Short mmCIF file of C-alpha atoms and ligand atoms in Angstrom, two decimals:
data_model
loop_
_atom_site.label_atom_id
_atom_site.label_comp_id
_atom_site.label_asym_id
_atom_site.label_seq_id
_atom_site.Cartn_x
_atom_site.Cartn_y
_atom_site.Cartn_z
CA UNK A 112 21.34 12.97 3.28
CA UNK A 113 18.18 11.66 4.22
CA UNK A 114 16.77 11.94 7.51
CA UNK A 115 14.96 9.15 9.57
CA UNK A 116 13.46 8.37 12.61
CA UNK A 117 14.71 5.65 14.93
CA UNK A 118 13.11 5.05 18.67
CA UNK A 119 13.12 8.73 19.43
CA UNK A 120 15.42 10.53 17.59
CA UNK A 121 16.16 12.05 13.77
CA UNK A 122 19.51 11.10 12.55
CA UNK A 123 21.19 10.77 8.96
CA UNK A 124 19.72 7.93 7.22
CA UNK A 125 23.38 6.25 7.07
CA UNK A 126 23.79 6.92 10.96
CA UNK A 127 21.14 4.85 12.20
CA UNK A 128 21.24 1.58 14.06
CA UNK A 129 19.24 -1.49 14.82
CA UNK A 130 20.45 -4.54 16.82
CA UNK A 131 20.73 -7.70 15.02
CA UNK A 132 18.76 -8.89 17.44
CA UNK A 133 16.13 -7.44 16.40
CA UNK A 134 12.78 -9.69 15.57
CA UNK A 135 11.99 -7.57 12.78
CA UNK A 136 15.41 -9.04 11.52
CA UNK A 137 15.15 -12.02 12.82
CA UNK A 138 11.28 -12.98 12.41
CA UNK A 139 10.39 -10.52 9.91
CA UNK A 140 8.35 -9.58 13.52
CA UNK A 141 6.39 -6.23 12.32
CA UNK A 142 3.99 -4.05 10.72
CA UNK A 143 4.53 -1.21 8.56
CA UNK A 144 2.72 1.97 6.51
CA UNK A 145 3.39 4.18 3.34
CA UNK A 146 1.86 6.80 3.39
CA UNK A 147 2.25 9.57 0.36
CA UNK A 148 2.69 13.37 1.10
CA UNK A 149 1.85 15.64 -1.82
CA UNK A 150 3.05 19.16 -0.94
CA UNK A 151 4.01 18.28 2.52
CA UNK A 152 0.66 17.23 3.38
CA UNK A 153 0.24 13.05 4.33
CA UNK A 154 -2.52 12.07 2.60
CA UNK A 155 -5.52 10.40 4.60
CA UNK A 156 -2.85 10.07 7.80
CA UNK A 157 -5.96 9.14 10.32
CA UNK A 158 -6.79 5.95 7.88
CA UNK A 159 -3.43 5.21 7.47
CA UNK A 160 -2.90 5.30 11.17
CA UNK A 161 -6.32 3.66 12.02
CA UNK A 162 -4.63 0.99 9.70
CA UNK A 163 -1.77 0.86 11.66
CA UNK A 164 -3.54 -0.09 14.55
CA UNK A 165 -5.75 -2.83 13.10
CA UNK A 166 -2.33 -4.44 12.17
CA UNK A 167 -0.42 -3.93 15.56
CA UNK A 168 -3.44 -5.29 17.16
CA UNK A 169 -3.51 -8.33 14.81
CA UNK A 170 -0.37 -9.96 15.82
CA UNK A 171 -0.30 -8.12 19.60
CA UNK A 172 1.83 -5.84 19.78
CA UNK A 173 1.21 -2.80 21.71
CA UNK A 174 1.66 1.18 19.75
CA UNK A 175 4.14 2.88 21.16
CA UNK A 176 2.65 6.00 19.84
CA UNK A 177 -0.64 7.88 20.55
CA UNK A 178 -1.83 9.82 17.19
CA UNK A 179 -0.91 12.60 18.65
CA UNK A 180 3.30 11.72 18.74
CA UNK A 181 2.75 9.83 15.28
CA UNK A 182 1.47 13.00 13.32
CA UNK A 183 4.00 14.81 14.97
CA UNK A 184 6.63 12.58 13.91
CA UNK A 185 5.47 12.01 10.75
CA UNK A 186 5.12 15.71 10.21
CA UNK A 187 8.73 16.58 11.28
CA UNK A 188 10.04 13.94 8.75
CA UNK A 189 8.19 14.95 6.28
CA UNK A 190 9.81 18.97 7.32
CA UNK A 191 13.20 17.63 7.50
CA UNK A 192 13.06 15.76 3.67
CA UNK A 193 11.32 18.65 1.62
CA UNK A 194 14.44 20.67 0.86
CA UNK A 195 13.43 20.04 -2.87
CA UNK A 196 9.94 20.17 -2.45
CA UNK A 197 8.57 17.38 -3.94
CA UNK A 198 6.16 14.62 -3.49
CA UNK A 199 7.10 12.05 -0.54
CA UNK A 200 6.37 8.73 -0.14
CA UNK A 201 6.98 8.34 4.06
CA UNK A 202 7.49 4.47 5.24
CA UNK A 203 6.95 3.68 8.79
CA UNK A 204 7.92 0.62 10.80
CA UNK A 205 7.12 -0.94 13.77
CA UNK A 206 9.09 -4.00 15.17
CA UNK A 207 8.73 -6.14 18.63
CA UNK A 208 12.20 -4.84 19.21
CA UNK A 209 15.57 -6.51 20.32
CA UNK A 210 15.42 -9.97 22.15
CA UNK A 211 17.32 -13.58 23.01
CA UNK A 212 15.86 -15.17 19.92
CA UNK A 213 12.84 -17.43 20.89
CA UNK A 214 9.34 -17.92 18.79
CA UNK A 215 7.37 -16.96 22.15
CA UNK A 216 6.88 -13.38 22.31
CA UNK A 217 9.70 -11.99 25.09
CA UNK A 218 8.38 -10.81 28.81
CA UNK A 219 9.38 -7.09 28.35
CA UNK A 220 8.86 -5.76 24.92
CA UNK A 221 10.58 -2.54 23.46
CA UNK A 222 9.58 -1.83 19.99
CA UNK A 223 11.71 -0.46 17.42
CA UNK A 224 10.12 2.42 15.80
CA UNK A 225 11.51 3.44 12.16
CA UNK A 226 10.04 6.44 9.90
CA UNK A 227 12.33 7.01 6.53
CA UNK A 228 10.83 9.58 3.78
CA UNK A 229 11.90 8.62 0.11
CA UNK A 230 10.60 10.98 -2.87
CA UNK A 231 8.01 9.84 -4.81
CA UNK A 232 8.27 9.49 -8.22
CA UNK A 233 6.07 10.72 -11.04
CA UNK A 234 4.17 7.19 -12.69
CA UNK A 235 6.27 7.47 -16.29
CA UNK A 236 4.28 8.78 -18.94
CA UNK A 237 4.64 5.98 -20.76
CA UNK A 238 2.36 3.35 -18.31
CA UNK A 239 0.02 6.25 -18.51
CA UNK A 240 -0.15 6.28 -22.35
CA UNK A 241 0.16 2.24 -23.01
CA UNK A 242 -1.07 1.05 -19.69
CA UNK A 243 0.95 -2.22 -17.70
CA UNK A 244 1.34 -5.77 -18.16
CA UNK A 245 0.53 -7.78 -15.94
CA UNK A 246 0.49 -11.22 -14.87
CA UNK A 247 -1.79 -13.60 -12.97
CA UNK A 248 -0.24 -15.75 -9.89
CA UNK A 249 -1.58 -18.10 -7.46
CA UNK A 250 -2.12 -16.12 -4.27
CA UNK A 251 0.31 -17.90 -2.38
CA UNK A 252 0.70 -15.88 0.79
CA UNK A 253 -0.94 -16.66 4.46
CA UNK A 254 -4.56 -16.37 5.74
CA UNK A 255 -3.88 -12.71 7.73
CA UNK A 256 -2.87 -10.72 4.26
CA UNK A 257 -5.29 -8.00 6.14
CA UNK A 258 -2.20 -7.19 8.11
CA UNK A 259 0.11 -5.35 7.18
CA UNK A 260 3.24 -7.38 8.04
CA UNK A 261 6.94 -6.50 6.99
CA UNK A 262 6.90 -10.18 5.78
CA UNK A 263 6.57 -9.79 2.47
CA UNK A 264 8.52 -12.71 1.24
CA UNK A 265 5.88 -14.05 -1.34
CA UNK A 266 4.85 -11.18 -2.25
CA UNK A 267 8.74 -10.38 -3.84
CA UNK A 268 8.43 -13.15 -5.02
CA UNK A 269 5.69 -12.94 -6.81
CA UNK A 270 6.94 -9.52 -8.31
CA UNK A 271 10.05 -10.90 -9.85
CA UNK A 272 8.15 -13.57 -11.09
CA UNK A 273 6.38 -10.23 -12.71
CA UNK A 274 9.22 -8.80 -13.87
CA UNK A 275 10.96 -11.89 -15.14
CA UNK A 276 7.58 -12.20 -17.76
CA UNK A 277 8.44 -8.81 -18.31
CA UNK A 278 5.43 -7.49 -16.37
CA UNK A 279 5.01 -4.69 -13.60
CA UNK A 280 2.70 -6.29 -11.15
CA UNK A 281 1.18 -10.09 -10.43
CA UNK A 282 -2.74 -10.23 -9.38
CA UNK A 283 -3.41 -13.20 -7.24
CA UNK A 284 -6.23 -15.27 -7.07
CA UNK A 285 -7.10 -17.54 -4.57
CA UNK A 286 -9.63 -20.55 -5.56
CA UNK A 287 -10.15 -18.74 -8.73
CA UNK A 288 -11.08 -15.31 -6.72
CA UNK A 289 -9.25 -12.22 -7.46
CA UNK A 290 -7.63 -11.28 -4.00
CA UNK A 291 -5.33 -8.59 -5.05
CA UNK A 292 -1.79 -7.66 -6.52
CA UNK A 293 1.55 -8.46 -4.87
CA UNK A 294 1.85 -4.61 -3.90
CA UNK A 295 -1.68 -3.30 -4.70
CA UNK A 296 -5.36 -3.66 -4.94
CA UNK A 297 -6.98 -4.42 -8.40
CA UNK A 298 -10.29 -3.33 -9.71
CA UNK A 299 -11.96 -4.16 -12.75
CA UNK A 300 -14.28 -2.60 -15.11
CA UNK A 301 -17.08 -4.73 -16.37
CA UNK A 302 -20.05 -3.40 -18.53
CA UNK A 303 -19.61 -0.35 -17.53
CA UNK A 304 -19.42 -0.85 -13.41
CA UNK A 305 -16.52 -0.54 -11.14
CA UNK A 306 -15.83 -3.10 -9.26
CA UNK A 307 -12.89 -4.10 -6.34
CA UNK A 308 -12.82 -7.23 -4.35
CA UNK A 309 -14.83 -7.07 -0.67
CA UNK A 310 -12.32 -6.12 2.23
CA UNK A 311 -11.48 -9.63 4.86
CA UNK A 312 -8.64 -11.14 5.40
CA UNK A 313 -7.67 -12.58 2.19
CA UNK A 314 -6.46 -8.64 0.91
CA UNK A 315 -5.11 -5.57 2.26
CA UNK A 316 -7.41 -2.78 2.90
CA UNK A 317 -6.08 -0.10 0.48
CA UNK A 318 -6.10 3.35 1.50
CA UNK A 319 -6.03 3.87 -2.40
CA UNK A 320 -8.83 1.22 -2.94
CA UNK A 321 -10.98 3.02 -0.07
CA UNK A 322 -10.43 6.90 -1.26
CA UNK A 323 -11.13 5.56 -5.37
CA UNK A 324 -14.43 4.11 -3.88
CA UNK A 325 -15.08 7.37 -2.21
CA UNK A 326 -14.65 9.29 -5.04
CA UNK A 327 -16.67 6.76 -7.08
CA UNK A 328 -19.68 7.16 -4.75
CA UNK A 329 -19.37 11.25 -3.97
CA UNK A 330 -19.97 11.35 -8.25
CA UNK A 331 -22.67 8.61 -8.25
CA UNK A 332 -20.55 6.36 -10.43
CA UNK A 333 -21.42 2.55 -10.72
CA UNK A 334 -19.43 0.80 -8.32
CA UNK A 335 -19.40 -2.05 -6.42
CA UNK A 336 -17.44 -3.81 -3.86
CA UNK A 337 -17.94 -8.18 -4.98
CA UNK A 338 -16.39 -11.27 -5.86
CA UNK A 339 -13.93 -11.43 -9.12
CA UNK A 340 -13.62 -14.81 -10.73
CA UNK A 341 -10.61 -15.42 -12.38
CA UNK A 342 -12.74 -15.70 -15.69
CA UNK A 343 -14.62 -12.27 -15.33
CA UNK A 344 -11.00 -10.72 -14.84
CA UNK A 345 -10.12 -11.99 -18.59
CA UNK A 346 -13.17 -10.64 -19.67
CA UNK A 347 -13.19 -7.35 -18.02
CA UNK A 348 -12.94 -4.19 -20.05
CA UNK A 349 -10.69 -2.66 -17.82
CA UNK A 350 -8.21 -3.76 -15.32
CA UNK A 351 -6.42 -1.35 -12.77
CA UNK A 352 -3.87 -1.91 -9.89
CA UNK A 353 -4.01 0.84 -7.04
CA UNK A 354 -1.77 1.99 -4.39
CA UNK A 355 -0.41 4.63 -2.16
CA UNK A 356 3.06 4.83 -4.73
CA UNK A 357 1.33 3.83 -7.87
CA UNK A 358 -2.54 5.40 -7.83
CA UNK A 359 -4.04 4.28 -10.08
CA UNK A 360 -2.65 2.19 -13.28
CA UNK A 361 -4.36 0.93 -16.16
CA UNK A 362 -3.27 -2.58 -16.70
CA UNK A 363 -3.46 -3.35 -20.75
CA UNK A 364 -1.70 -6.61 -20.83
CA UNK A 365 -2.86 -9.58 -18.46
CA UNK A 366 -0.74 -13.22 -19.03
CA UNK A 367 0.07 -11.93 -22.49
CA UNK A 368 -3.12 -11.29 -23.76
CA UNK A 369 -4.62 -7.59 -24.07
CA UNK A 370 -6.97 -6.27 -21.44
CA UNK A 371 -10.68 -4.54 -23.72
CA UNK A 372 -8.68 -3.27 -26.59
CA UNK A 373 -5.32 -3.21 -24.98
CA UNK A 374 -5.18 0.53 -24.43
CA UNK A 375 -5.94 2.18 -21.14
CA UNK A 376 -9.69 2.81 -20.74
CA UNK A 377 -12.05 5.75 -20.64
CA UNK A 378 -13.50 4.89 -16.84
CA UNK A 379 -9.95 4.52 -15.86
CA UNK A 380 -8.33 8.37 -17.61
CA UNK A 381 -11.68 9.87 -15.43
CA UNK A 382 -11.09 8.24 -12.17
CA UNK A 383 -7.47 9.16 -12.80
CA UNK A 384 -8.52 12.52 -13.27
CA UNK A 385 -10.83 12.87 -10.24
CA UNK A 386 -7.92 11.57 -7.77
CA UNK A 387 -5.47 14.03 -9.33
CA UNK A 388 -8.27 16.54 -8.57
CA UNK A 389 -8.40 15.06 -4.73
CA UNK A 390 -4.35 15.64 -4.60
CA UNK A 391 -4.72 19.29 -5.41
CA UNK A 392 -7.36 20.08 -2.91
CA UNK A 393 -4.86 17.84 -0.32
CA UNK A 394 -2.00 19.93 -1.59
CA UNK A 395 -4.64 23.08 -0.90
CA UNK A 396 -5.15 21.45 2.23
CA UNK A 397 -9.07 21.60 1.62
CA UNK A 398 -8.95 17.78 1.76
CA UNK A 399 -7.23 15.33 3.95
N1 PDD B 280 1.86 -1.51 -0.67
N2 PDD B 280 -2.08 -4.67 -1.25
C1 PDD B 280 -0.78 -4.90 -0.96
C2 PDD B 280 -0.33 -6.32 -0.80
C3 PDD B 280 0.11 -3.82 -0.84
O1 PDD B 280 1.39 -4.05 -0.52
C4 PDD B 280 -0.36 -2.49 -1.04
C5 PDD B 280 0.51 -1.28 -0.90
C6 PDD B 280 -1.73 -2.31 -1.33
C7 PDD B 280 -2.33 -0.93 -1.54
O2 PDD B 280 -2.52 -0.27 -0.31
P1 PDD B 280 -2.48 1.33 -0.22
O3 PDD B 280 -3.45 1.84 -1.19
O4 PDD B 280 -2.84 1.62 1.17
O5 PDD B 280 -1.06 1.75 -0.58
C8 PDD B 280 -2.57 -3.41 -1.42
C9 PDD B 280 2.78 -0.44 -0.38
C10 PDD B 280 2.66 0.78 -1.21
C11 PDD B 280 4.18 -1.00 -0.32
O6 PDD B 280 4.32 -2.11 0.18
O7 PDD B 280 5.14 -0.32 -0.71
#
């Protein structure tokens, strides 16, 4: 049985309890992280958490935790899941806690705190080999999509949408700009440069997205953070979604029609390469 954190203590996944009171429940009132852990080591945990406070402080709500009691929670969930060994994805939660249900934030506020561990799975072979489709979807979600809220109503929405075309991911666009994916950040490939939407407050700031552009600029590749049109997206010779579960996936397929030559592209199989190279060195623990 899995074990989680709630407010304090580890318990058996199936033991823990939140009011329904709760304004996560009730308002969809919270923030959250996932953060991957390859070999038992949380990859980039300071961004993550650095991350975590940029969205706690964008709809007010005081951390309950100080880095120092979040790595060591997130450490000792990580300990208590890795009877098997393998990869981890670890999903935190914050919440403004239990309250009489009004809109206005109440007087005395006692966040719920919630850290579950699930293991990650491998990306299947076969979205390595043939790549994803994909479709595109009017971005549809508020102005603050820099936070990381546990509202994520459009955005499942959006995804079945996905999978109802029989696609793995929808990339928004906003008056014909590329913001992002429902669950990830999209880059594109175009003559040869890389090249990801600017961070503000139209798209998540990846952790994936920043470590990818990191790598990109440690091996002097062509990259560039700028404005996608919708029309340079149909035209680009690559397309790739990004995230903490997925990495890095080569989409092939966009609205039905293929993406280059509708097979995963070279830039794509060497950045792929280079972050497996930055897991092993995290797994070495000569990287964080
Ligand atoms: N989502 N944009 C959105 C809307 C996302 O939900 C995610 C990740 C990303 C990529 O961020 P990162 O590289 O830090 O994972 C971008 C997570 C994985 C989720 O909701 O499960």
């Amino acid at each position: 049985m899995a074990i989680v954190y709630l407010n304090g203590e580890y318990l058996p996944a199936d033991e823990a309890r939140v009011s329904v009171l709760d304004r996560g429940f009730v308002f969809a009132d919270g923030v959250y992280e996932v953060i991957p852990a390859y070999g038992g080591r949380l990859l980039r945990l300071e961004q993550h958490l650095q991350r975590l406070d940029n969205s706690l402080a964008g709809i007010r709500l005081a951390n309950p935790l100080d880095r120092l009691q979040w790595g060591q929670v997130l450490e000792e969930i990580v300990k208590r899941n890795s009877e098997n060994n393998g990869d981890l994805s670890i999903y935190l939660q914050v919440t403004r806690g239990a309250a009489k249900r009004d809109h206005v934030f109440p007087d005395e506020v006692k966040q719920t705190v919630f850290v579950m561990a699930t293991p990650m799975s491998p990306v299947p072979d076969e979205q390595l080999e043939n790549g994803i489709a994909a479709i595109s979807h009017d971005d549809i979600r508020w102005r603050y999509c820099h936070i990381k809220s546990i509202a994520l109503l459009p955005n499942t929405l959006m995804r079945q949408v996905a999978r109802e075309a029989g696609a793995a991911e929808a990339i928004l666009y906003r008056d014909d700009q590329v913001t992002e994916g429902a669950a990830s950040n999209v880059f594109i490939v175009h003559n040869g440069r890389i090249i990801t939407p600017r961070k503000d407050e139209c798209l998540l700031p990846g952790i994936t997205r920043d470590l990818i552009l990191e790598i990109a600029a440690d091996n002097g590749l062509d990259c560039e953070e700028a404005d996608i049109s919708m029309q340079m997206l149909r035209e680009a010779d690559e397309i790739w979604v990004t995230s903490s579960t997925k990495e890095i996936l080569p989409v092939t397929h966009l609205d039905g029609q293929a993406v280059g030559n509708g097979k995963p592209g070279p830039v794509w199989r060497d950045m792929l390469d280079r972050y497996q190279q930055y897991k092993d060195k995290l797994r070495q623990g000569i990287a964080q």
